[in-house]
Short mmCIF file of C-alpha atoms and ligand atoms in Angstrom, two decimals:
data_model
loop_
_atom_site.label_atom_id
_atom_site.label_comp_id
_atom_site.label_asym_id
_atom_site.label_seq_id
_atom_site.Cartn_x
_atom_site.Cartn_y
_atom_site.Cartn_z
CA UNK G 1 0.00 0.00 0.00
CA UNK G 2 1.45 3.36 -1.08
CA UNK G 3 -0.44 5.37 1.52
CA UNK G 4 -3.65 5.77 3.51
CA UNK G 5 -5.87 8.59 2.32
CA UNK G 6 -9.10 9.96 3.77
CA UNK G 7 -11.48 11.95 1.52
CA UNK G 8 -13.79 14.20 3.53
CA UNK G 9 -16.48 15.59 1.22
CA UNK G 10 -20.26 15.64 1.26
CA UNK G 11 -20.41 15.34 -2.55
CA UNK G 12 -20.69 11.74 -3.63
CA UNK G 13 -19.13 12.60 -7.01
CA UNK G 14 -15.94 13.91 -5.41
CA UNK G 15 -15.61 10.94 -3.08
CA UNK G 16 -16.13 8.43 -5.89
CA UNK G 17 -13.89 10.41 -8.24
CA UNK G 18 -11.05 10.45 -5.74
CA UNK G 19 -11.39 6.70 -5.15
CA UNK G 20 -11.41 6.00 -8.88
CA UNK G 21 -8.31 8.09 -9.43
CA UNK G 22 -6.29 6.99 -6.43
CA UNK G 23 -7.08 3.34 -5.78
CA UNK G 24 -5.65 2.04 -9.08
CA UNK G 25 -2.41 3.83 -8.11
CA UNK G 26 -2.13 1.63 -5.05
CA UNK G 27 -3.54 4.00 -2.41
CA UNK G 28 -5.95 2.89 0.28
CA UNK G 29 -8.81 5.39 0.14
CA UNK G 30 -11.45 5.86 2.82
CA UNK G 31 -14.23 8.43 2.80
CA UNK G 32 -16.31 10.49 5.21
CA UNK G 33 -19.51 12.33 4.34
CA UNK G 34 -19.56 14.58 7.39
CA UNK G 35 -17.16 16.21 9.81
CA UNK G 36 -18.54 14.00 12.53
CA UNK G 37 -17.71 10.82 10.61
CA UNK G 38 -14.29 12.27 9.70
CA UNK G 39 -13.57 12.99 13.38
CA UNK G 40 -14.33 9.41 14.33
CA UNK G 41 -12.00 8.08 11.64
CA UNK G 42 -9.19 10.49 12.49
CA UNK G 43 -9.40 9.58 16.17
CA UNK G 44 -9.00 5.89 15.48
CA UNK G 45 -6.44 5.97 12.65
CA UNK G 46 -3.45 7.99 11.53
CA UNK G 47 -3.79 8.88 7.80
CA UNK G 48 -0.91 9.85 5.57
CA UNK G 49 -3.01 12.38 3.69
CA UNK G 50 -6.48 13.90 4.06
CA UNK G 51 -8.43 15.59 1.27
CA UNK G 52 -10.73 17.98 3.08
CA UNK G 53 -13.69 19.95 1.75
CA UNK G 54 -13.89 23.37 3.43
CA UNK G 55 -17.68 23.58 3.29
CA UNK G 56 -19.37 20.65 4.96
CA UNK G 57 -23.03 20.29 5.97
CA UNK G 58 -22.15 20.07 9.68
CA UNK G 59 -19.45 22.76 9.82
CA UNK G 60 -16.26 24.05 8.21
CA UNK G 61 -13.45 21.73 7.22
CA UNK G 62 -11.07 24.14 8.98
CA UNK G 63 -12.37 22.89 12.31
CA UNK G 64 -10.74 19.54 11.59
CA UNK G 65 -7.22 20.96 11.20
CA UNK G 66 -6.42 20.97 14.90
CA UNK G 67 -7.66 17.43 15.67
CA UNK G 68 -5.78 16.06 12.63
CA UNK G 69 -2.54 17.75 13.68
CA UNK G 70 -2.91 16.52 17.24
CA UNK G 71 -3.32 12.96 16.02
CA UNK G 72 -0.29 13.13 13.66
CA UNK G 73 1.49 16.45 12.98
CA UNK G 74 2.90 15.02 9.75
CA UNK G 75 -0.47 14.13 8.19
CA UNK G 76 -0.70 16.10 4.95
CA UNK G 77 -3.93 18.08 4.57
CA UNK G 78 -5.13 19.13 1.12
CA UNK G 79 -8.12 21.41 0.99
CA UNK G 80 -10.78 20.82 -1.64
CA UNK G 81 -12.15 24.19 -2.55
CA UNK G 82 -14.96 25.49 -4.74
CA UNK G 83 -14.81 28.73 -6.68
CA UNK G 84 -16.58 30.59 -3.87
CA UNK G 85 -14.43 29.25 -1.03
CA UNK G 86 -10.88 30.21 -2.12
CA UNK G 87 -10.60 32.59 0.84
CA UNK G 88 -11.35 29.76 3.23
CA UNK G 89 -8.71 27.60 1.53
CA UNK G 90 -6.12 30.34 2.02
CA UNK G 91 -7.06 30.55 5.69
CA UNK G 92 -6.74 26.77 5.97
CA UNK G 93 -3.25 26.88 4.52
CA UNK G 94 -2.33 29.50 7.09
CA UNK G 95 -3.73 27.10 9.68
CA UNK G 96 -1.40 24.29 8.60
CA UNK G 97 -2.95 22.72 5.48
CA UNK G 98 -0.31 21.84 2.88
CA UNK G 99 -2.07 22.75 -0.40
CA UNK G 100 -5.44 23.12 -2.03
CA UNK G 101 -7.09 21.77 -5.13
CA UNK G 102 -10.00 23.58 -6.82
CA UNK G 103 -13.16 21.91 -7.97
CA UNK G 104 -13.59 20.71 -10.62
CA UNK G 105 -10.29 18.86 -10.98
CA UNK G 106 -9.02 16.06 -13.24
CA UNK G 107 -7.57 12.75 -12.08
CA UNK G 108 -4.12 13.89 -13.20
CA UNK G 109 -4.36 17.11 -11.21
CA UNK G 110 -5.47 15.14 -8.17
CA UNK G 111 -2.68 12.59 -8.53
CA UNK G 112 -0.06 15.28 -8.94
CA UNK G 113 -1.21 17.13 -5.81
CA UNK G 114 -1.50 13.93 -3.76
CA UNK G 115 1.93 12.67 -4.84
CA UNK G 116 3.53 16.01 -3.99
CA UNK G 117 1.82 15.96 -0.61
CA UNK G 118 2.99 12.43 0.18
CA UNK G 119 6.53 13.25 -0.91
CA UNK G 120 6.47 16.17 1.52
CA UNK G 121 5.29 13.80 4.28
CA UNK G 122 8.06 11.35 3.45
CA UNK G 123 10.67 14.10 3.68
CA UNK G 124 9.23 15.46 6.94
CA UNK G 125 9.28 12.00 8.52
CA UNK G 126 12.84 11.45 7.32
CA UNK G 127 13.88 14.83 8.75
CA UNK G 128 12.22 13.93 12.04
CA UNK G 129 14.02 10.57 12.11
CA UNK G 130 17.37 12.26 11.44
CA UNK G 131 16.66 14.78 14.16
CA UNK G 132 15.97 11.95 16.60
CA UNK G 133 19.21 10.20 15.57
CA UNK G 134 21.10 13.46 16.02
CA UNK G 135 19.61 13.91 19.48
CA UNK G 136 20.53 10.35 20.42
CA UNK G 137 24.08 10.91 19.22
CA UNK G 138 24.26 14.11 21.24
CA UNK G 139 22.96 12.35 24.35
CA UNK G 140 25.49 9.54 23.87
CA UNK G 141 28.35 11.99 23.45
CA UNK G 142 27.27 13.77 26.63
CA UNK G 143 27.09 10.49 28.55
CA UNK G 144 30.53 9.51 27.27
CA UNK G 145 31.98 12.86 28.28
CA UNK G 146 30.45 12.51 31.73
CA UNK G 147 31.81 8.96 32.13
CA UNK G 148 35.28 10.14 31.10
CA UNK G 149 35.09 13.06 33.51
CA UNK G 150 34.11 10.74 36.37
CA UNK G 151 36.81 8.24 35.44
CA UNK G 152 39.42 10.99 35.42
CA UNK G 153 38.12 12.28 38.73
CA UNK G 154 38.43 8.76 40.16
CA UNK G 155 42.02 8.45 38.92
CA UNK G 156 42.97 11.84 40.32
CA UNK G 157 41.30 11.07 43.64
CA UNK G 158 43.10 7.70 43.84
CA UNK G 159 46.38 9.38 42.99
CA UNK G 160 46.00 12.01 45.72
CA UNK G 161 44.91 9.52 48.39
CA UNK G 162 47.70 7.06 47.52
CA UNK G 163 50.19 9.88 47.47
CA UNK G 164 49.09 11.11 50.89
CA UNK G 165 49.32 7.56 52.30
CA UNK G 166 52.86 7.06 51.10
CA UNK G 167 54.54 9.40 53.59
CA UNK G 168 52.99 8.07 56.81
CA UNK G 169 53.35 4.44 55.74
CA UNK G 170 56.97 5.08 54.72
CA UNK G 171 57.54 6.77 58.07
CA UNK G 172 56.08 3.85 59.97
CA UNK G 173 58.28 1.44 57.97
CA UNK G 174 61.42 3.38 58.95
CA UNK G 175 60.47 3.55 62.62
CA UNK G 176 59.70 -0.13 62.62
CA UNK G 177 63.07 -0.93 61.08
CA UNK G 178 64.73 0.90 63.99
CA UNK G 179 62.96 -1.46 66.36
CA UNK G 180 63.48 -4.71 64.41
CA UNK G 181 67.18 -3.95 63.87
CA UNK G 182 67.50 -3.73 67.67
CA UNK G 183 68.58 -0.08 67.58
CA UNK G 184 66.12 0.97 70.25
CA UNK G 185 66.86 -1.73 72.76
CA UNK G 186 66.96 -5.47 72.85
CA UNK G 187 63.77 -7.27 71.84
CA UNK G 188 62.47 -10.59 73.01
CA UNK G 189 62.01 -13.22 70.28
CA UNK G 190 58.25 -12.89 70.58
CA UNK G 191 58.42 -9.09 70.19
CA UNK G 192 60.70 -9.39 67.15
CA UNK G 193 58.43 -11.93 65.52
CA UNK G 194 55.36 -9.71 65.98
CA UNK G 195 57.16 -6.62 64.71
CA UNK G 196 58.41 -8.51 61.65
CA UNK G 197 54.87 -9.51 60.86
CA UNK G 198 53.81 -5.87 61.11
CA UNK G 199 56.72 -5.01 58.82
CA UNK G 200 55.53 -7.54 56.21
CA UNK G 201 52.02 -6.10 56.33
CA UNK G 202 53.37 -2.58 55.89
CA UNK G 203 55.50 -3.72 52.94
CA UNK G 204 52.37 -5.14 51.32
CA UNK G 205 50.54 -1.89 51.99
CA UNK G 206 53.37 0.03 50.34
CA UNK G 207 53.19 -2.23 47.27
CA UNK G 208 49.45 -1.52 47.05
CA UNK G 209 50.03 2.22 47.39
CA UNK G 210 52.66 2.16 44.64
CA UNK G 211 50.34 0.10 42.42
CA UNK G 212 47.53 2.61 42.89
CA UNK G 213 49.91 5.48 42.12
CA UNK G 214 51.17 3.80 38.96
CA UNK G 215 47.68 2.88 37.84
CA UNK G 216 46.39 6.43 38.31
CA UNK G 217 49.47 7.87 36.63
CA UNK G 218 49.21 5.54 33.62
CA UNK G 219 45.54 6.40 33.18
CA UNK G 220 45.98 10.15 33.34
CA UNK G 221 49.04 10.26 31.12
CA UNK G 222 48.44 12.95 28.51
CA UNK G 223 48.36 11.70 24.92
CA UNK G 224 50.79 14.40 23.79
CA UNK G 225 53.33 13.74 26.55
CA UNK G 226 56.72 13.30 24.94
CA UNK G 227 58.25 9.98 25.84
CA UNK G 228 61.96 9.22 25.90
CA UNK G 229 63.66 6.72 23.60
CA UNK G 230 64.52 3.74 25.77
CA UNK G 231 66.56 0.67 24.80
CA UNK G 232 64.59 -2.47 25.62
CA UNK G 233 67.49 -4.91 26.22
CA UNK G 234 68.91 -3.46 29.46
CA UNK G 235 65.42 -3.16 30.99
CA UNK G 236 64.60 -6.80 30.21
CA UNK G 237 67.97 -8.10 31.47
CA UNK G 238 67.51 -6.11 34.69
CA UNK G 239 64.04 -7.61 35.20
CA UNK G 240 65.43 -11.13 34.58
CA UNK G 241 68.18 -10.73 37.14
CA UNK G 242 65.72 -9.21 39.61
CA UNK G 243 63.73 -12.47 39.54
CA UNK G 244 66.67 -14.89 39.41
CA UNK G 245 66.63 -15.73 43.11
CA UNK G 246 62.86 -16.05 43.35
CA UNK G 247 62.81 -18.40 40.34
CA UNK G 248 65.60 -20.51 41.74
CA UNK G 249 63.80 -20.86 45.05
CA UNK G 250 60.82 -22.30 43.16
CA UNK G 251 63.12 -24.39 40.93
CA UNK G 252 61.73 -22.58 37.92
CA UNK G 253 63.96 -22.29 34.85
CA UNK G 254 64.13 -18.63 33.73
CA UNK G 255 64.89 -18.33 30.08
CA UNK G 256 65.74 -15.18 28.10
CA UNK G 257 66.03 -15.12 24.35
CA UNK G 258 66.58 -12.06 22.17
CA UNK G 259 68.06 -11.35 18.75
CA UNK G 260 71.49 -9.73 18.69
CA UNK G 261 70.19 -6.40 17.46
CA UNK G 262 69.06 -3.86 20.01
CA UNK G 263 65.58 -2.34 20.04
CA UNK G 264 64.65 1.15 21.11
CA UNK G 265 61.07 1.98 22.01
CA UNK G 266 59.33 5.19 22.97
CA UNK G 267 58.51 4.67 26.64
CA UNK G 268 59.74 5.54 30.10
CA UNK G 269 62.24 3.18 31.68
CA UNK G 270 60.15 3.13 34.84
CA UNK G 271 57.06 2.17 32.83
CA UNK G 272 58.84 -0.62 30.94
CA UNK G 273 60.30 -1.98 34.17
CA UNK G 274 56.86 -1.95 35.80
CA UNK G 275 55.30 -3.76 32.81
CA UNK G 276 57.84 -6.59 32.71
CA UNK G 277 58.18 -6.87 36.49
CA UNK G 278 54.44 -7.47 36.58
CA UNK G 279 54.41 -10.00 33.76
CA UNK G 280 57.47 -11.99 34.85
CA UNK G 281 56.37 -11.71 38.49
CA UNK G 282 52.96 -13.17 37.57
CA UNK G 283 54.54 -15.93 35.46
CA UNK G 284 56.69 -17.07 38.39
CA UNK G 285 53.88 -16.61 40.92
CA UNK G 286 51.42 -18.68 38.88
CA UNK G 287 53.83 -21.44 37.83
CA UNK G 288 54.26 -24.44 40.14
CA UNK G 289 57.65 -25.71 41.27
CA UNK G 290 59.76 -27.11 38.45
CA UNK G 291 58.19 -25.11 35.62
CA UNK G 292 59.65 -22.88 32.93
CA UNK G 293 59.28 -19.14 32.44
CA UNK G 294 60.68 -17.68 29.26
CA UNK G 295 60.95 -14.16 27.93
CA UNK G 296 61.56 -13.80 24.22
CA UNK G 297 62.01 -10.81 21.96
CA UNK G 298 61.14 -10.96 18.26
CA UNK G 299 60.89 -8.61 15.32
CA UNK G 300 57.41 -8.08 13.92
CA UNK G 301 57.77 -6.64 10.42
CA UNK G 302 57.63 -3.97 9.35
CA UNK G 303 58.06 -1.70 12.39
CA UNK G 304 57.26 -3.53 15.61
CA UNK G 305 58.97 -5.54 18.27
CA UNK G 306 57.15 -8.19 20.32
CA UNK G 307 58.09 -9.36 23.79
CA UNK G 308 56.45 -12.58 24.98
CA UNK G 309 56.43 -13.76 28.58
CA UNK G 310 55.51 -17.44 28.53
CA UNK G 311 55.03 -19.85 31.41
CA UNK G 312 54.07 -23.47 32.04
CA UNK G 313 51.84 -22.51 34.95
CA UNK G 314 48.23 -22.82 36.05
CA UNK G 315 46.85 -20.97 33.01
CA UNK G 316 43.76 -18.81 32.84
CA UNK G 317 40.19 -20.19 32.71
CA UNK G 318 38.44 -19.36 29.42
CA UNK G 319 35.69 -17.36 31.11
CA UNK G 320 38.23 -15.26 33.02
CA UNK G 321 40.17 -14.18 29.92
CA UNK G 322 37.91 -11.24 28.99
CA UNK G 323 38.21 -9.85 32.54
CA UNK G 324 42.00 -9.79 32.73
CA UNK G 325 43.22 -6.25 33.23
CA UNK G 326 40.08 -5.14 35.06
CA UNK G 327 41.03 -3.49 38.32
CA UNK G 328 41.14 -5.96 41.24
CA UNK G 329 40.14 -8.94 39.06
CA UNK G 330 41.73 -12.26 40.04
CA UNK G 331 40.67 -15.60 38.55
CA UNK G 332 39.49 -18.32 40.90
CA UNK G 333 42.42 -20.67 40.19
CA UNK G 334 44.85 -17.79 40.86
CA UNK G 335 43.26 -17.02 44.23
CA UNK G 336 43.70 -20.64 45.21
CA UNK G 337 47.28 -20.95 44.04
CA UNK G 338 48.58 -17.63 45.40
CA UNK G 339 46.72 -15.98 48.22
CA UNK G 340 48.65 -12.72 48.04
CA UNK G 341 47.72 -10.39 45.20
CA UNK G 342 45.45 -7.43 44.63
CA UNK G 343 44.67 -7.82 40.94
CA UNK G 344 46.10 -4.44 40.01
CA UNK G 345 49.26 -5.58 38.23
CA UNK G 346 47.68 -6.34 34.86
CA UNK G 347 45.58 -3.14 34.85
CA UNK G 348 48.79 -1.19 35.28
CA UNK G 349 50.38 -3.20 32.46
CA UNK G 350 47.37 -2.63 30.20
CA UNK G 351 47.22 1.13 30.70
CA UNK G 352 50.96 1.62 30.52
CA UNK G 353 51.27 -0.43 27.32
CA UNK G 354 48.44 1.62 25.79
CA UNK G 355 50.01 4.91 26.83
CA UNK G 356 53.22 3.82 25.05
CA UNK G 357 51.27 3.05 21.88
CA UNK G 358 51.65 -0.71 22.29
CA UNK G 359 49.25 -3.64 22.43
CA UNK G 360 48.80 -6.59 24.78
CA UNK G 361 47.55 -10.02 23.73
CA UNK G 362 47.00 -12.96 26.04
CA UNK G 363 46.87 -16.63 25.09
CA UNK G 364 46.34 -19.28 27.70
CA UNK G 365 45.14 -22.81 28.30
CA UNK G 366 44.04 -23.59 31.82
CA UNK G 367 46.36 -26.10 33.41
CA UNK G 368 49.00 -25.76 30.70
CA UNK G 369 50.34 -22.22 30.77
CA UNK G 370 50.01 -18.67 29.50
CA UNK G 371 51.69 -16.31 27.08
CA UNK G 372 51.49 -12.53 27.41
CA UNK G 373 52.71 -10.73 24.30
CA UNK G 374 53.38 -7.03 24.13
CA UNK G 375 53.99 -5.32 20.84
CA UNK G 376 55.60 -1.89 20.60
CA UNK G 377 56.44 0.21 17.58
CA UNK G 378 60.23 0.36 17.48
CA UNK G 379 62.01 3.65 17.01
CA UNK G 380 65.24 2.41 15.44
CA UNK G 381 65.24 0.80 12.00
CA UNK G 382 65.52 -2.97 12.36
N1 ATP O 401 50.98 -15.86 34.25
C1 ATP O 401 49.72 -16.04 34.68
N2 ATP O 401 49.20 -17.29 34.80
C2 ATP O 401 47.94 -17.47 35.23
N3 ATP O 401 47.11 -16.47 35.56
C3 ATP O 401 47.56 -15.22 35.45
C4 ATP O 401 48.88 -14.94 35.01
N4 ATP O 401 49.04 -13.61 35.00
C5 ATP O 401 47.88 -13.08 35.41
N5 ATP O 401 46.99 -14.05 35.70
C6 ATP O 401 45.60 -13.86 36.12
O1 ATP O 401 45.28 -12.49 36.02
C7 ATP O 401 44.90 -11.98 37.29
C8 ATP O 401 45.31 -10.56 37.40
O2 ATP O 401 46.71 -10.43 37.40
P1 ATP O 401 47.35 -9.24 38.21
O3 ATP O 401 48.81 -9.26 38.01
O4 ATP O 401 46.60 -8.02 37.86
O5 ATP O 401 46.96 -9.58 39.69
P2 ATP O 401 47.64 -10.49 40.77
O6 ATP O 401 48.94 -11.06 40.27
O7 ATP O 401 46.61 -11.45 41.21
O8 ATP O 401 47.91 -9.45 41.91
P3 ATP O 401 48.94 -8.23 41.91
O9 ATP O 401 48.09 -7.01 41.91
O10 ATP O 401 49.68 -8.40 43.17
O11 ATP O 401 49.77 -8.34 40.71
C9 ATP O 401 45.55 -12.91 38.25
O12 ATP O 401 44.93 -12.88 39.50
C10 ATP O 401 45.38 -14.25 37.56
O13 ATP O 401 44.06 -14.69 37.69
MG1 MG O 402 50.41 -9.70 39.43
#
């Protein structure tokens, strides 16, 4: 059906004529002989177009304009006017009718006017739809802006709180060291044991504070911040030697493999160290005694370098994979295998890698092991 049309006219000839002209063109045409009948039809149905006689036996067609527009503001109204009622037609157009057609009219004249009217309706509806889409887009943009503002506020708040906690916790650590080193008098074994436990707790608290600081810093890093050129090799070798003792204690073989050439990436040394300390630290933490942890560097043509930290550990359950890197997320098998951990390490890694223009991909099979690969654009030609 091309459109629903209502013909409101008391003259049978006009009603029939309109039906004869319009129905073969694929329009659904209904008729009303009085304003009262027209009102009933308008109230129960939304027409695309209404042909409306200005002079009706029970009133003026004009009186229907308001009810039609209330029902559907985009319904096109075409006034049917006789020679003597042109003034009324002009008034009706001022009141919102789209056009008028003068009696007597031919089928072609009627079709032309109706088609123009329906084209106008189509365009109005399209404009309205676009306006709605535009408004939705605006609302979405506003919501996104608000979410970003809140997220930045959260990061800044975290940064300030963590920063303020650092000094008193650091102070307490120093004071405690005076006691545990016996520099403030001799301690009983029991006292020393208790104080050492307090010291361990404070060390953990300091790690958490530093994690929160790094996380907030990596999130608020400005996109245009200029980063230094940092050679990757020395950072990785430093990280490997940092974990040598821990790996040996767990009888884990630590393996490092890199091509002879050196790679320079655009990143801070502190950031790179944090990234690989987290990844290698996790690999050792989540690999049982006797396993293997390997770090390998490889060229990814044309301009990237990839560093993969691979382990033969507990792996990551399939359903946990999408959540890795969410703040404080720890998979169930990880909680069981290592009770200590806050679940901040990978979020720091994720944000830092992103702020250095790199990418992180994770592959893992539960019970077999995991591989964390970081890809950076390299600054020196390979
Ligand atoms: N090498 C790995 N093998 C298995 N699971 C891992 C590995 N690395 C990360 N995960 C999973 O990802 C989670 C998040 O890692 P993340 O480093 O953020 O936290 P964490 O090591 O538990 O605690 P911390 O904040 O002290 O680093 C871990 O709890 C664990 O479920
Ligand atoms: Mg970790």
